[in-house]
Amino acid sequence: MRKKFCATLTILSSLVLAACNTTSSVPINETNAQAAKRITQQNIIVDGHIDVPYRVQNQWVDVTKSTENGDFDYPRAVEGGLNAPFMSIYVPASLDNSDQSTALAHKLIDSVEAIVGRAPDKFALAYSVADVEQNFKENKISLPMGMENGSPVQGSLDTLRVFYERGIRYITLAHSQSNHISDSSYDLRRQWKGLSPFGKEMVVEMNKLGIIVDISHVSDAAFYQAIEISKAPVIASHSSLRAFTPGFERNMDDDMLKALAKNRGVIMINFGSGFVSPVARSWRDNRTKKAQELATVFGEDSQEVKDFVEKYNTQSPYPFATLETVLDHIDHVVTLVGIDYVGIGSDYDGVGDSLPINLKDVSAFPNLVEGLLERGYSENDIKQILNQNLLRVWREVEVIAKAG
């Protein structure tokens, strides 16, 4: 990708090598593995989406210490260099249009605050780009928050403002079902044909408050309406590319990527195998289709359905994606629209056991960086992917909000 080679000279070789290093920034004799470890330890790494709050809601564990299960805890984050993961305040679509939706969102925010409260020497909340940068200087892991599913807003701009005051800095407008804000990519009922009237009003208010508009999960029509309305750049906090998964609307197609780049936004690549690998996508789609056929005859909770799923999983083991597959998605964005519009949105703790080989938890970020180096990305390129692109969007959102 951006490899630049300097001719080998026998005279003044040190000067020539120094010139080479202005593009690669990799010290002489440093292996890619060593460089990857250094880069991850010396730089901010922003991950757009990690589902720790909902994980600890389901089964409490203390992620300020080592944990046996899950994809995130403090020791593994330190090992991987992850220091600015957006904590996902995820509210299931099943709670849409209920007070429980709003109550759960507040409870999950409480849980993030509790993590910081238990280990203020390790973690700190982050309400701004400045907070992230200051926490990094103090060797603390920032925990900014994004809300996955705007359902808790419940049609109230006053409630939206409360969530901003509590620290929500992006909102994924919908999740797996159409809600009062937006149609979902997963929901065949396109009741709004994009955004609802309130959804359009809410995007405007999000710009005024300084909340990033997140278009992961929404329908294509909702995406285009959101970027048309928003004065600020938008993000896809944890999405991948439809070029690799044809027909999977949850991912973004090339026209959407071009529109996102024109909006100055960022797509943050989801690591889940089903998001990045066509083989894994087909495996899950086939299992779902056949299970649904049985469910129409015997019922969703029937033994026949359970037996089929168990047999399917045994006879056709899940085809995990690899690190290389994830890198292919990053390459595609860079080739199509440029290095400025791609970031990382792993979906750790949110995609179950479907994570790719060599990217199984947050300790694996050096593997990702090593892979980027091997594909010819410069150190400056990698910094853009790891933090600068997302922080640039966040800063612009802050500036637009201050301007009113």
mmCIF file of C-alpha atoms in Angstrom:
data_model
loop_
_atom_site.group_PDB
_atom_site.id
_atom_site.type_symbol
_atom_site.label_atom_id
_atom_site.label_comp_id
_atom_site.label_asym_id
_atom_site.label_seq_id
_atom_site.Cartn_x
_atom_site.Cartn_y
_atom_site.Cartn_z
ATOM 1 C CA MET A 1 0.000 0.000 0.000
ATOM 2 C CA ARG A 2 2.058 3.076 0.797
ATOM 3 C CA LYS A 3 5.496 1.506 0.698
ATOM 4 C CA LYS A 4 8.305 3.792 -0.311
ATOM 5 C CA PHE A 5 11.701 2.381 -0.950
ATOM 6 C CA CYS A 6 15.002 4.243 -0.754
ATOM 7 C CA ALA A 7 17.938 3.179 -2.883
ATOM 8 C CA THR A 8 20.760 1.564 -0.952
ATOM 9 C CA LEU A 9 23.889 3.682 -0.931
ATOM 10 C CA THR A 10 27.302 2.856 0.400
ATOM 11 C CA ILE A 11 28.039 6.500 1.214
ATOM 12 C CA LEU A 12 25.942 8.573 3.592
ATOM 13 C CA SER A 13 23.751 5.530 4.201
ATOM 14 C CA SER A 14 22.607 6.848 7.562
ATOM 15 C CA LEU A 15 21.151 9.955 5.921
ATOM 16 C CA VAL A 16 19.358 7.899 3.331
ATOM 17 C CA LEU A 17 17.926 5.608 5.975
ATOM 18 C CA ALA A 18 16.736 8.613 7.932
ATOM 19 C CA ALA A 19 14.933 9.823 4.819
ATOM 20 C CA CYS A 20 13.257 6.436 4.480
ATOM 21 C CA ASN A 21 12.100 6.571 8.064
ATOM 22 C CA THR A 22 10.212 9.805 7.472
ATOM 23 C CA THR A 23 7.593 7.702 5.680
ATOM 24 C CA SER A 24 7.717 4.435 7.605
ATOM 25 C CA SER A 25 8.730 5.707 11.061
ATOM 26 C CA VAL A 26 10.028 2.216 11.879
ATOM 27 C CA PRO A 27 13.489 2.288 13.495
ATOM 28 C CA ILE A 28 16.337 0.439 11.833
ATOM 29 C CA ASN A 29 16.488 -3.289 12.663
ATOM 30 C CA GLU A 30 13.052 -3.218 14.322
ATOM 31 C CA THR A 31 10.879 -6.151 13.280
ATOM 32 C CA ASN A 32 7.239 -5.609 12.406
ATOM 33 C CA ALA A 33 6.234 -7.443 15.573
ATOM 34 C CA GLN A 34 8.431 -5.181 17.694
ATOM 35 C CA ALA A 35 7.199 -2.083 15.897
ATOM 36 C CA ALA A 36 3.592 -3.167 16.392
ATOM 37 C CA LYS A 37 4.093 -3.566 20.119
ATOM 38 C CA ARG A 38 5.778 -0.177 20.349
ATOM 39 C CA ILE A 39 3.082 1.576 18.322
ATOM 40 C CA THR A 40 0.261 0.125 20.400
ATOM 41 C CA GLN A 41 1.963 1.079 23.648
ATOM 42 C CA GLN A 42 2.914 4.608 22.601
ATOM 43 C CA ASN A 43 -0.323 5.778 20.999
ATOM 44 C CA ILE A 44 -3.983 6.257 21.778
ATOM 45 C CA ILE A 45 -6.126 3.402 20.471
ATOM 46 C CA VAL A 46 -9.799 4.252 20.057
ATOM 47 C CA ASP A 47 -12.234 1.370 19.668
ATOM 48 C CA GLY A 48 -15.654 2.577 18.601
ATOM 49 C CA HIS A 49 -17.700 -0.138 20.235
ATOM 50 C CA ILE A 50 -17.152 -2.558 23.149
ATOM 51 C CA ASP A 51 -20.108 -4.151 24.940
ATOM 52 C CA VAL A 52 -18.681 -4.352 28.457
ATOM 53 C CA PRO A 53 -21.657 -2.645 30.205
ATOM 54 C CA TYR A 54 -24.220 -5.129 28.896
ATOM 55 C CA ARG A 55 -21.841 -8.003 29.570
ATOM 56 C CA VAL A 56 -21.514 -7.094 33.245
ATOM 57 C CA GLN A 57 -25.266 -6.453 33.394
ATOM 58 C CA ASN A 58 -25.902 -10.055 32.313
ATOM 59 C CA GLN A 59 -23.233 -11.572 34.566
ATOM 60 C CA TRP A 60 -21.252 -9.275 36.799
ATOM 61 C CA VAL A 61 -17.476 -9.490 36.729
ATOM 62 C CA ASP A 62 -14.862 -6.999 37.837
ATOM 63 C CA VAL A 63 -13.170 -5.924 34.605
ATOM 64 C CA THR A 64 -10.714 -3.789 36.557
ATOM 65 C CA LYS A 65 -8.988 -7.133 37.166
ATOM 66 C CA SER A 66 -8.276 -10.209 35.066
ATOM 67 C CA THR A 67 -11.420 -12.106 34.080
ATOM 68 C CA GLU A 68 -11.762 -15.663 32.802
ATOM 69 C CA ASN A 69 -14.357 -14.950 30.137
ATOM 70 C CA GLY A 70 -15.299 -12.118 27.825
ATOM 71 C CA ASP A 71 -13.064 -10.098 25.549
ATOM 72 C CA PHE A 72 -12.129 -7.114 27.733
ATOM 73 C CA ASP A 73 -10.515 -6.524 31.095
ATOM 74 C CA TYR A 74 -7.834 -4.161 32.379
ATOM 75 C CA PRO A 75 -4.793 -6.474 32.089
ATOM 76 C CA ARG A 76 -5.672 -7.486 28.535
ATOM 77 C CA ALA A 77 -6.398 -3.896 27.522
ATOM 78 C CA VAL A 78 -2.989 -2.848 28.836
ATOM 79 C CA GLU A 79 -1.325 -5.717 26.987
ATOM 80 C CA GLY A 80 -3.022 -4.712 23.743
ATOM 81 C CA GLY A 81 -2.499 -0.988 24.220
ATOM 82 C CA LEU A 82 -6.226 -0.256 24.142
ATOM 83 C CA ASN A 83 -6.795 2.955 26.065
ATOM 84 C CA ALA A 84 -9.919 4.634 24.651
ATOM 85 C CA PRO A 85 -12.680 2.062 24.139
ATOM 86 C CA PHE A 86 -16.190 3.436 23.717
ATOM 87 C CA MET A 87 -18.379 1.645 26.232
ATOM 88 C CA SER A 88 -21.603 0.632 24.504
ATOM 89 C CA ILE A 89 -24.763 1.554 26.382
ATOM 90 C CA TYR A 90 -26.734 -1.117 24.565
ATOM 91 C CA VAL A 91 -30.497 -1.360 25.005
ATOM 92 C CA PRO A 92 -32.238 -4.319 23.274
ATOM 93 C CA ALA A 93 -34.914 -3.542 20.721
ATOM 94 C CA SER A 94 -37.312 -5.658 22.775
ATOM 95 C CA LEU A 95 -37.491 -2.763 25.256
ATOM 96 C CA ASP A 96 -38.375 -0.122 22.656
ATOM 97 C CA ASN A 97 -41.273 2.171 23.569
ATOM 98 C CA SER A 98 -41.053 1.383 27.271
ATOM 99 C CA ASP A 99 -39.767 3.097 30.387
ATOM 100 C CA GLN A 100 -37.559 0.038 30.912
ATOM 101 C CA SER A 101 -35.510 1.139 27.911
ATOM 102 C CA THR A 102 -34.566 4.450 29.519
ATOM 103 C CA ALA A 103 -34.052 2.873 32.938
ATOM 104 C CA LEU A 104 -31.658 0.255 31.548
ATOM 105 C CA ALA A 105 -29.617 2.905 29.735
ATOM 106 C CA HIS A 106 -29.125 4.811 32.992
ATOM 107 C CA LYS A 107 -28.243 1.599 34.801
ATOM 108 C CA LEU A 108 -25.571 0.769 32.223
ATOM 109 C CA ILE A 109 -24.122 4.273 32.487
ATOM 110 C CA ASP A 110 -24.005 3.712 36.256
ATOM 111 C CA SER A 111 -22.009 0.536 35.635
ATOM 112 C CA VAL A 112 -19.376 2.419 33.624
ATOM 113 C CA GLU A 113 -19.110 5.007 36.378
ATOM 114 C CA ALA A 114 -18.731 2.129 38.861
ATOM 115 C CA ILE A 115 -15.787 0.699 36.903
ATOM 116 C CA VAL A 116 -14.022 4.041 37.227
ATOM 117 C CA GLY A 117 -15.027 4.295 40.871
ATOM 118 C CA ARG A 118 -13.485 0.911 41.684
ATOM 119 C CA ALA A 119 -10.204 1.680 39.944
ATOM 120 C CA PRO A 120 -9.647 5.432 39.475
ATOM 121 C CA ASP A 121 -5.930 4.759 39.055
ATOM 122 C CA LYS A 122 -6.675 2.595 35.989
ATOM 123 C CA PHE A 123 -9.762 4.084 34.350
ATOM 124 C CA ALA A 124 -11.283 7.527 33.817
ATOM 125 C CA LEU A 125 -14.450 8.770 32.174
ATOM 126 C CA ALA A 126 -14.025 10.790 28.980
ATOM 127 C CA TYR A 127 -16.533 13.424 27.908
ATOM 128 C CA SER A 128 -14.354 15.103 25.284
ATOM 129 C CA VAL A 129 -11.311 14.653 23.064
ATOM 130 C CA ALA A 130 -9.352 16.676 25.602
ATOM 131 C CA ASP A 131 -10.324 14.182 28.304
ATOM 132 C CA VAL A 132 -9.068 11.272 26.199
ATOM 133 C CA GLU A 133 -5.753 13.017 25.598
ATOM 134 C CA GLN A 134 -5.325 14.001 29.256
ATOM 135 C CA ASN A 135 -6.183 10.498 30.488
ATOM 136 C CA PHE A 136 -3.600 9.093 28.073
ATOM 137 C CA LYS A 137 -0.957 11.387 29.545
ATOM 138 C CA GLU A 138 -1.912 10.106 32.996
ATOM 139 C CA ASN A 139 -1.634 6.479 31.828
ATOM 140 C CA LYS A 140 -5.351 5.819 32.373
ATOM 141 C CA ILE A 141 -7.784 4.018 30.111
ATOM 142 C CA SER A 142 -10.523 6.398 28.968
ATOM 143 C CA LEU A 143 -14.099 5.141 28.994
ATOM 144 C CA PRO A 144 -16.139 7.363 26.672
ATOM 145 C CA MET A 145 -19.709 6.163 26.141
ATOM 146 C CA GLY A 146 -21.910 5.641 23.117
ATOM 147 C CA MET A 147 -25.560 4.565 23.202
ATOM 148 C CA GLU A 148 -26.455 1.637 20.941
ATOM 149 C CA ASN A 149 -30.122 2.083 20.034
ATOM 150 C CA GLY A 150 -31.746 5.492 20.518
ATOM 151 C CA SER A 151 -34.834 3.904 22.058
ATOM 152 C CA PRO A 152 -34.106 5.283 25.581
ATOM 153 C CA VAL A 153 -34.581 8.833 24.290
ATOM 154 C CA GLN A 154 -38.323 8.046 24.124
ATOM 155 C CA GLY A 155 -39.144 10.899 21.775
ATOM 156 C CA SER A 156 -37.956 13.582 24.184
ATOM 157 C CA LEU A 157 -35.216 16.093 23.387
ATOM 158 C CA ASP A 158 -35.059 16.831 27.113
ATOM 159 C CA THR A 159 -34.179 13.173 27.733
ATOM 160 C CA LEU A 160 -31.584 13.397 24.953
ATOM 161 C CA ARG A 161 -29.963 16.301 26.793
ATOM 162 C CA VAL A 162 -29.945 14.297 30.044
ATOM 163 C CA PHE A 163 -28.052 11.509 28.318
ATOM 164 C CA TYR A 164 -25.564 14.019 26.946
ATOM 165 C CA GLU A 165 -25.042 15.379 30.454
ATOM 166 C CA ARG A 166 -24.444 11.819 31.672
ATOM 167 C CA GLY A 167 -21.679 11.354 29.115
ATOM 168 C CA ILE A 168 -23.238 9.843 25.996
ATOM 169 C CA ARG A 169 -21.144 11.038 23.054
ATOM 170 C CA TYR A 170 -22.631 9.068 20.198
ATOM 171 C CA ILE A 171 -25.996 7.449 19.582
ATOM 172 C CA THR A 172 -26.631 4.538 17.229
ATOM 173 C CA LEU A 173 -30.036 5.653 16.026
ATOM 174 C CA ALA A 174 -31.627 2.174 15.870
ATOM 175 C CA HIS A 175 -30.684 -1.424 16.531
ATOM 176 C CA SER A 176 -32.306 -4.634 15.290
ATOM 177 C CA GLN A 177 -35.803 -3.186 14.853
ATOM 178 C CA SER A 178 -37.277 0.019 13.583
ATOM 179 C CA ASN A 179 -37.849 2.384 16.510
ATOM 180 C CA HIS A 180 -39.331 5.845 16.978
ATOM 181 C CA ILE A 181 -36.202 7.406 15.456
ATOM 182 C CA SER A 182 -35.154 5.311 12.490
ATOM 183 C CA ASP A 183 -35.676 2.217 10.392
ATOM 184 C CA SER A 184 -33.229 -0.626 11.039
ATOM 185 C CA SER A 185 -31.236 -2.508 8.421
ATOM 186 C CA TYR A 186 -32.474 -5.738 10.002
ATOM 187 C CA ASP A 187 -36.161 -4.815 9.974
ATOM 188 C CA LEU A 188 -38.161 -5.404 6.781
ATOM 189 C CA ARG A 189 -40.844 -3.019 8.042
ATOM 190 C CA ARG A 190 -39.642 0.315 6.734
ATOM 191 C CA GLN A 191 -42.267 2.329 8.558
ATOM 192 C CA TRP A 192 -40.425 5.634 8.181
ATOM 193 C CA LYS A 193 -38.712 5.020 4.848
ATOM 194 C CA GLY A 194 -35.583 6.229 6.621
ATOM 195 C CA LEU A 195 -35.737 8.525 9.637
ATOM 196 C CA SER A 196 -38.940 9.403 11.460
ATOM 197 C CA PRO A 197 -39.964 13.070 11.765
ATOM 198 C CA PHE A 198 -38.637 12.972 15.330
ATOM 199 C CA GLY A 199 -35.462 11.248 14.131
ATOM 200 C CA LYS A 200 -34.756 14.118 11.767
ATOM 201 C CA GLU A 201 -35.324 16.601 14.582
ATOM 202 C CA MET A 202 -33.106 14.549 16.873
ATOM 203 C CA VAL A 203 -30.167 14.576 14.435
ATOM 204 C CA VAL A 204 -30.305 18.373 14.411
ATOM 205 C CA GLU A 205 -30.365 18.459 18.225
ATOM 206 C CA MET A 206 -27.483 15.984 18.447
ATOM 207 C CA ASN A 207 -25.406 18.404 16.364
ATOM 208 C CA LYS A 208 -26.301 21.224 18.757
ATOM 209 C CA LEU A 209 -25.400 19.201 21.851
ATOM 210 C CA GLY A 210 -22.227 17.597 20.538
ATOM 211 C CA ILE A 211 -23.412 13.988 20.203
ATOM 212 C CA ILE A 212 -21.997 12.088 17.239
ATOM 213 C CA VAL A 213 -24.603 10.558 14.926
ATOM 214 C CA ASP A 214 -23.908 6.828 14.524
ATOM 215 C CA ILE A 215 -25.408 5.153 11.458
ATOM 216 C CA SER A 216 -24.427 1.550 12.231
ATOM 217 C CA HIS A 217 -27.562 -0.645 12.134
ATOM 218 C CA VAL A 218 -29.808 1.826 10.296
ATOM 219 C CA SER A 219 -31.369 1.255 6.873
ATOM 220 C CA ASP A 220 -29.721 2.662 3.771
ATOM 221 C CA ALA A 221 -32.415 5.317 3.432
ATOM 222 C CA ALA A 222 -31.900 6.393 7.043
ATOM 223 C CA PHE A 223 -28.154 6.654 6.426
ATOM 224 C CA TYR A 224 -28.547 8.992 3.489
ATOM 225 C CA GLN A 225 -31.089 11.138 5.317
ATOM 226 C CA ALA A 226 -28.832 11.376 8.374
ATOM 227 C CA ILE A 227 -25.810 12.600 6.430
ATOM 228 C CA GLU A 228 -27.973 15.052 4.499
ATOM 229 C CA ILE A 229 -29.333 16.566 7.713
ATOM 230 C CA SER A 230 -26.233 16.448 9.904
ATOM 231 C CA LYS A 231 -23.941 19.456 9.788
ATOM 232 C CA ALA A 232 -21.283 17.385 11.552
ATOM 233 C CA PRO A 233 -19.517 14.235 10.350
ATOM 234 C CA VAL A 234 -21.209 10.957 11.268
ATOM 235 C CA ILE A 235 -19.683 7.591 12.114
ATOM 236 C CA ALA A 236 -20.436 3.932 11.659
ATOM 237 C CA SER A 237 -19.205 2.856 15.086
ATOM 238 C CA HIS A 238 -19.039 -0.879 14.312
ATOM 239 C CA SER A 239 -19.777 -1.753 10.706
ATOM 240 C CA SER A 240 -17.931 -3.471 7.881
ATOM 241 C CA LEU A 241 -18.244 -3.648 4.111
ATOM 242 C CA ARG A 242 -21.018 -5.036 1.940
ATOM 243 C CA ALA A 243 -18.538 -5.596 -0.876
ATOM 244 C CA PHE A 244 -17.452 -8.697 1.068
ATOM 245 C CA THR A 245 -20.938 -9.678 2.285
ATOM 246 C CA PRO A 246 -23.364 -9.036 -0.600
ATOM 247 C CA GLY A 247 -26.958 -8.538 0.495
ATOM 248 C CA PHE A 248 -26.057 -7.894 4.152
ATOM 249 C CA GLU A 249 -27.514 -4.411 4.621
ATOM 250 C CA ARG A 250 -26.038 -4.105 8.108
ATOM 251 C CA ASN A 251 -22.724 -3.445 6.336
ATOM 252 C CA MET A 252 -22.046 -0.413 4.121
ATOM 253 C CA ASP A 253 -21.796 -0.531 0.345
ATOM 254 C CA ASP A 254 -19.302 1.416 -1.759
ATOM 255 C CA ASP A 255 -21.687 4.266 -2.592
ATOM 256 C CA MET A 256 -22.349 4.735 1.104
ATOM 257 C CA LEU A 257 -18.613 4.791 1.800
ATOM 258 C CA LYS A 258 -18.157 7.532 -0.768
ATOM 259 C CA ALA A 259 -21.015 9.517 0.774
ATOM 260 C CA LEU A 260 -19.534 8.996 4.247
ATOM 261 C CA ALA A 261 -16.170 10.306 3.085
ATOM 262 C CA LYS A 262 -17.838 13.358 1.542
ATOM 263 C CA ASN A 263 -19.487 13.904 4.934
ATOM 264 C CA ARG A 264 -15.966 13.670 6.506
ATOM 265 C CA GLY A 265 -17.136 10.726 8.608
ATOM 266 C CA VAL A 266 -15.477 7.461 9.605
ATOM 267 C CA ILE A 267 -16.392 3.791 9.272
ATOM 268 C CA MET A 268 -15.043 1.762 12.192
ATOM 269 C CA ILE A 269 -14.497 -1.819 11.116
ATOM 270 C CA ASN A 270 -16.369 -4.528 13.028
ATOM 271 C CA PHE A 271 -14.248 -7.635 13.725
ATOM 272 C CA GLY A 272 -17.096 -10.173 13.926
ATOM 273 C CA SER A 273 -16.528 -13.022 11.455
ATOM 274 C CA GLY A 274 -20.046 -12.713 10.095
ATOM 275 C CA PHE A 275 -19.407 -9.044 9.334
ATOM 276 C CA VAL A 276 -16.154 -9.498 7.459
ATOM 277 C CA SER A 277 -16.253 -13.000 5.929
ATOM 278 C CA PRO A 278 -18.708 -14.084 3.224
ATOM 279 C CA VAL A 279 -18.204 -17.715 4.257
ATOM 280 C CA ALA A 280 -19.072 -17.004 7.899
ATOM 281 C CA ARG A 281 -22.012 -14.858 6.779
ATOM 282 C CA SER A 282 -23.383 -17.681 4.612
ATOM 283 C CA TRP A 283 -22.862 -20.240 7.384
ATOM 284 C CA ARG A 284 -25.012 -18.246 9.793
ATOM 285 C CA ASP A 285 -27.627 -17.316 7.191
ATOM 286 C CA ASN A 286 -28.069 -20.971 6.197
ATOM 287 C CA ARG A 287 -28.428 -22.101 9.799
ATOM 288 C CA THR A 288 -30.943 -19.361 10.541
ATOM 289 C CA LYS A 289 -33.012 -20.125 7.444
ATOM 290 C CA LYS A 290 -33.253 -23.846 8.152
ATOM 291 C CA ALA A 291 -33.942 -23.301 11.854
ATOM 292 C CA GLN A 292 -36.753 -20.889 11.004
ATOM 293 C CA GLU A 293 -38.282 -23.427 8.619
ATOM 294 C CA LEU A 294 -38.353 -25.992 11.420
ATOM 295 C CA ALA A 295 -39.682 -23.406 13.872
ATOM 296 C CA THR A 296 -42.719 -22.724 11.689
ATOM 297 C CA VAL A 297 -43.633 -26.399 11.991
ATOM 298 C CA PHE A 298 -42.509 -27.342 15.495
ATOM 299 C CA GLY A 299 -42.100 -23.998 17.314
ATOM 300 C CA GLU A 300 -39.048 -21.852 18.082
ATOM 301 C CA ASP A 301 -38.300 -23.584 21.387
ATOM 302 C CA SER A 302 -38.931 -27.116 20.098
ATOM 303 C CA GLN A 303 -36.541 -29.998 20.528
ATOM 304 C CA GLU A 304 -36.437 -30.373 16.753
ATOM 305 C CA VAL A 305 -34.963 -26.902 16.367
ATOM 306 C CA LYS A 306 -32.467 -27.463 19.184
ATOM 307 C CA ASP A 307 -31.385 -30.794 17.709
ATOM 308 C CA PHE A 308 -30.920 -29.256 14.278
ATOM 309 C CA VAL A 309 -28.776 -26.391 15.575
ATOM 310 C CA GLU A 310 -26.604 -28.769 17.600
ATOM 311 C CA LYS A 311 -26.141 -31.096 14.619
ATOM 312 C CA TYR A 312 -25.417 -28.192 12.269
ATOM 313 C CA ASN A 313 -22.772 -26.773 14.611
ATOM 314 C CA THR A 314 -21.132 -30.168 15.032
ATOM 315 C CA GLN A 315 -21.125 -31.260 11.407
ATOM 316 C CA SER A 316 -20.258 -27.814 10.002
ATOM 317 C CA PRO A 317 -17.933 -26.042 12.453
ATOM 318 C CA TYR A 318 -18.083 -22.278 12.353
ATOM 319 C CA PRO A 319 -15.711 -20.888 9.665
ATOM 320 C CA PHE A 320 -13.935 -18.151 11.608
ATOM 321 C CA ALA A 321 -12.579 -15.193 9.711
ATOM 322 C CA THR A 322 -8.912 -14.312 10.097
ATOM 323 C CA LEU A 323 -6.923 -11.196 10.813
ATOM 324 C CA GLU A 324 -6.252 -11.007 7.087
ATOM 325 C CA THR A 325 -9.981 -10.731 6.384
ATOM 326 C CA VAL A 326 -10.270 -7.708 8.671
ATOM 327 C CA LEU A 327 -7.248 -6.135 6.990
ATOM 328 C CA ASP A 328 -8.938 -6.655 3.616
ATOM 329 C CA HIS A 329 -11.819 -4.452 4.801
ATOM 330 C CA ILE A 330 -9.430 -1.717 5.909
ATOM 331 C CA ASP A 331 -7.616 -1.952 2.560
ATOM 332 C CA HIS A 332 -10.901 -1.616 0.688
ATOM 333 C CA VAL A 333 -11.859 1.595 2.489
ATOM 334 C CA VAL A 334 -8.403 3.094 1.961
ATOM 335 C CA THR A 335 -8.348 2.153 -1.720
ATOM 336 C CA LEU A 336 -11.847 3.468 -2.366
ATOM 337 C CA VAL A 337 -11.958 6.718 -0.367
ATOM 338 C CA GLY A 338 -8.619 7.164 1.419
ATOM 339 C CA ILE A 339 -6.916 6.657 4.762
ATOM 340 C CA ASP A 340 -8.844 9.481 6.487
ATOM 341 C CA TYR A 341 -12.144 7.641 6.791
ATOM 342 C CA VAL A 342 -11.460 4.324 8.519
ATOM 343 C CA GLY A 343 -11.127 3.312 12.171
ATOM 344 C CA ILE A 344 -11.646 0.368 14.519
ATOM 345 C CA GLY A 345 -15.012 -0.693 15.985
ATOM 346 C CA SER A 346 -14.280 -4.247 17.093
ATOM 347 C CA ASP A 347 -17.593 -5.111 18.793
ATOM 348 C CA TYR A 348 -15.646 -7.016 21.463
ATOM 349 C CA ASP A 349 -18.004 -8.530 24.038
ATOM 350 C CA GLY A 350 -20.795 -8.020 21.507
ATOM 351 C CA VAL A 351 -20.317 -10.696 18.837
ATOM 352 C CA GLY A 352 -20.015 -13.748 21.060
ATOM 353 C CA ASP A 353 -17.591 -16.426 19.966
ATOM 354 C CA SER A 354 -17.436 -15.271 16.329
ATOM 355 C CA LEU A 355 -14.217 -13.263 16.585
ATOM 356 C CA PRO A 356 -11.519 -13.884 13.961
ATOM 357 C CA ILE A 357 -8.391 -15.947 14.422
ATOM 358 C CA ASN A 358 -5.647 -13.760 15.950
ATOM 359 C CA LEU A 359 -8.150 -11.092 17.070
ATOM 360 C CA LYS A 360 -9.867 -12.950 19.887
ATOM 361 C CA ASP A 361 -9.749 -10.215 22.555
ATOM 362 C CA VAL A 362 -8.439 -6.724 23.288
ATOM 363 C CA SER A 363 -4.908 -7.983 23.880
ATOM 364 C CA ALA A 364 -4.651 -8.668 20.128
ATOM 365 C CA PHE A 365 -4.298 -5.107 18.833
ATOM 366 C CA PRO A 366 -0.548 -5.597 18.213
ATOM 367 C CA ASN A 367 -1.511 -8.378 15.772
ATOM 368 C CA LEU A 368 -3.684 -5.920 13.869
ATOM 369 C CA VAL A 369 -0.916 -3.323 13.737
ATOM 370 C CA GLU A 370 1.669 -5.886 12.681
ATOM 371 C CA GLY A 371 -0.634 -6.915 9.854
ATOM 372 C CA LEU A 372 -0.981 -3.297 8.749
ATOM 373 C CA LEU A 373 2.797 -2.885 8.766
ATOM 374 C CA GLU A 374 3.209 -6.027 6.694
ATOM 375 C CA ARG A 375 0.768 -4.586 4.158
ATOM 376 C CA GLY A 376 2.894 -1.470 3.832
ATOM 377 C CA TYR A 377 1.005 1.034 5.962
ATOM 378 C CA SER A 378 3.267 3.686 7.437
ATOM 379 C CA GLU A 379 3.270 4.443 11.125
ATOM 380 C CA ASN A 380 1.438 7.709 10.438
ATOM 381 C CA ASP A 381 -1.225 5.807 8.499
ATOM 382 C CA ILE A 382 -1.663 3.430 11.413
ATOM 383 C CA LYS A 383 -2.036 6.287 13.882
ATOM 384 C CA GLN A 384 -4.858 7.644 11.754
ATOM 385 C CA ILE A 385 -6.638 4.300 11.844
ATOM 386 C CA LEU A 386 -6.068 3.770 15.568
ATOM 387 C CA ASN A 387 -7.194 7.181 16.794
ATOM 388 C CA GLN A 388 -6.715 10.264 14.672
ATOM 389 C CA ASN A 389 -9.629 9.782 12.285
ATOM 390 C CA LEU A 390 -12.215 9.264 15.019
ATOM 391 C CA LEU A 391 -10.783 12.013 17.224
ATOM 392 C CA ARG A 392 -10.878 14.376 14.237
ATOM 393 C CA VAL A 393 -14.605 13.665 13.812
ATOM 394 C CA TRP A 394 -15.231 14.103 17.532
ATOM 395 C CA ARG A 395 -13.392 17.438 17.566
ATOM 396 C CA GLU A 396 -15.416 18.696 14.641
ATOM 397 C CA VAL A 397 -18.637 17.640 16.373
ATOM 398 C CA GLU A 398 -17.501 19.589 19.449
ATOM 399 C CA VAL A 399 -16.702 22.689 17.370
ATOM 400 C CA ILE A 400 -20.064 22.621 15.590
ATOM 401 C CA ALA A 401 -21.873 22.226 18.920
ATOM 402 C CA LYS A 402 -20.052 25.226 20.422
ATOM 403 C CA ALA A 403 -20.894 27.299 17.364
ATOM 404 C CA GLY A 404 -24.564 26.598 18.034
#
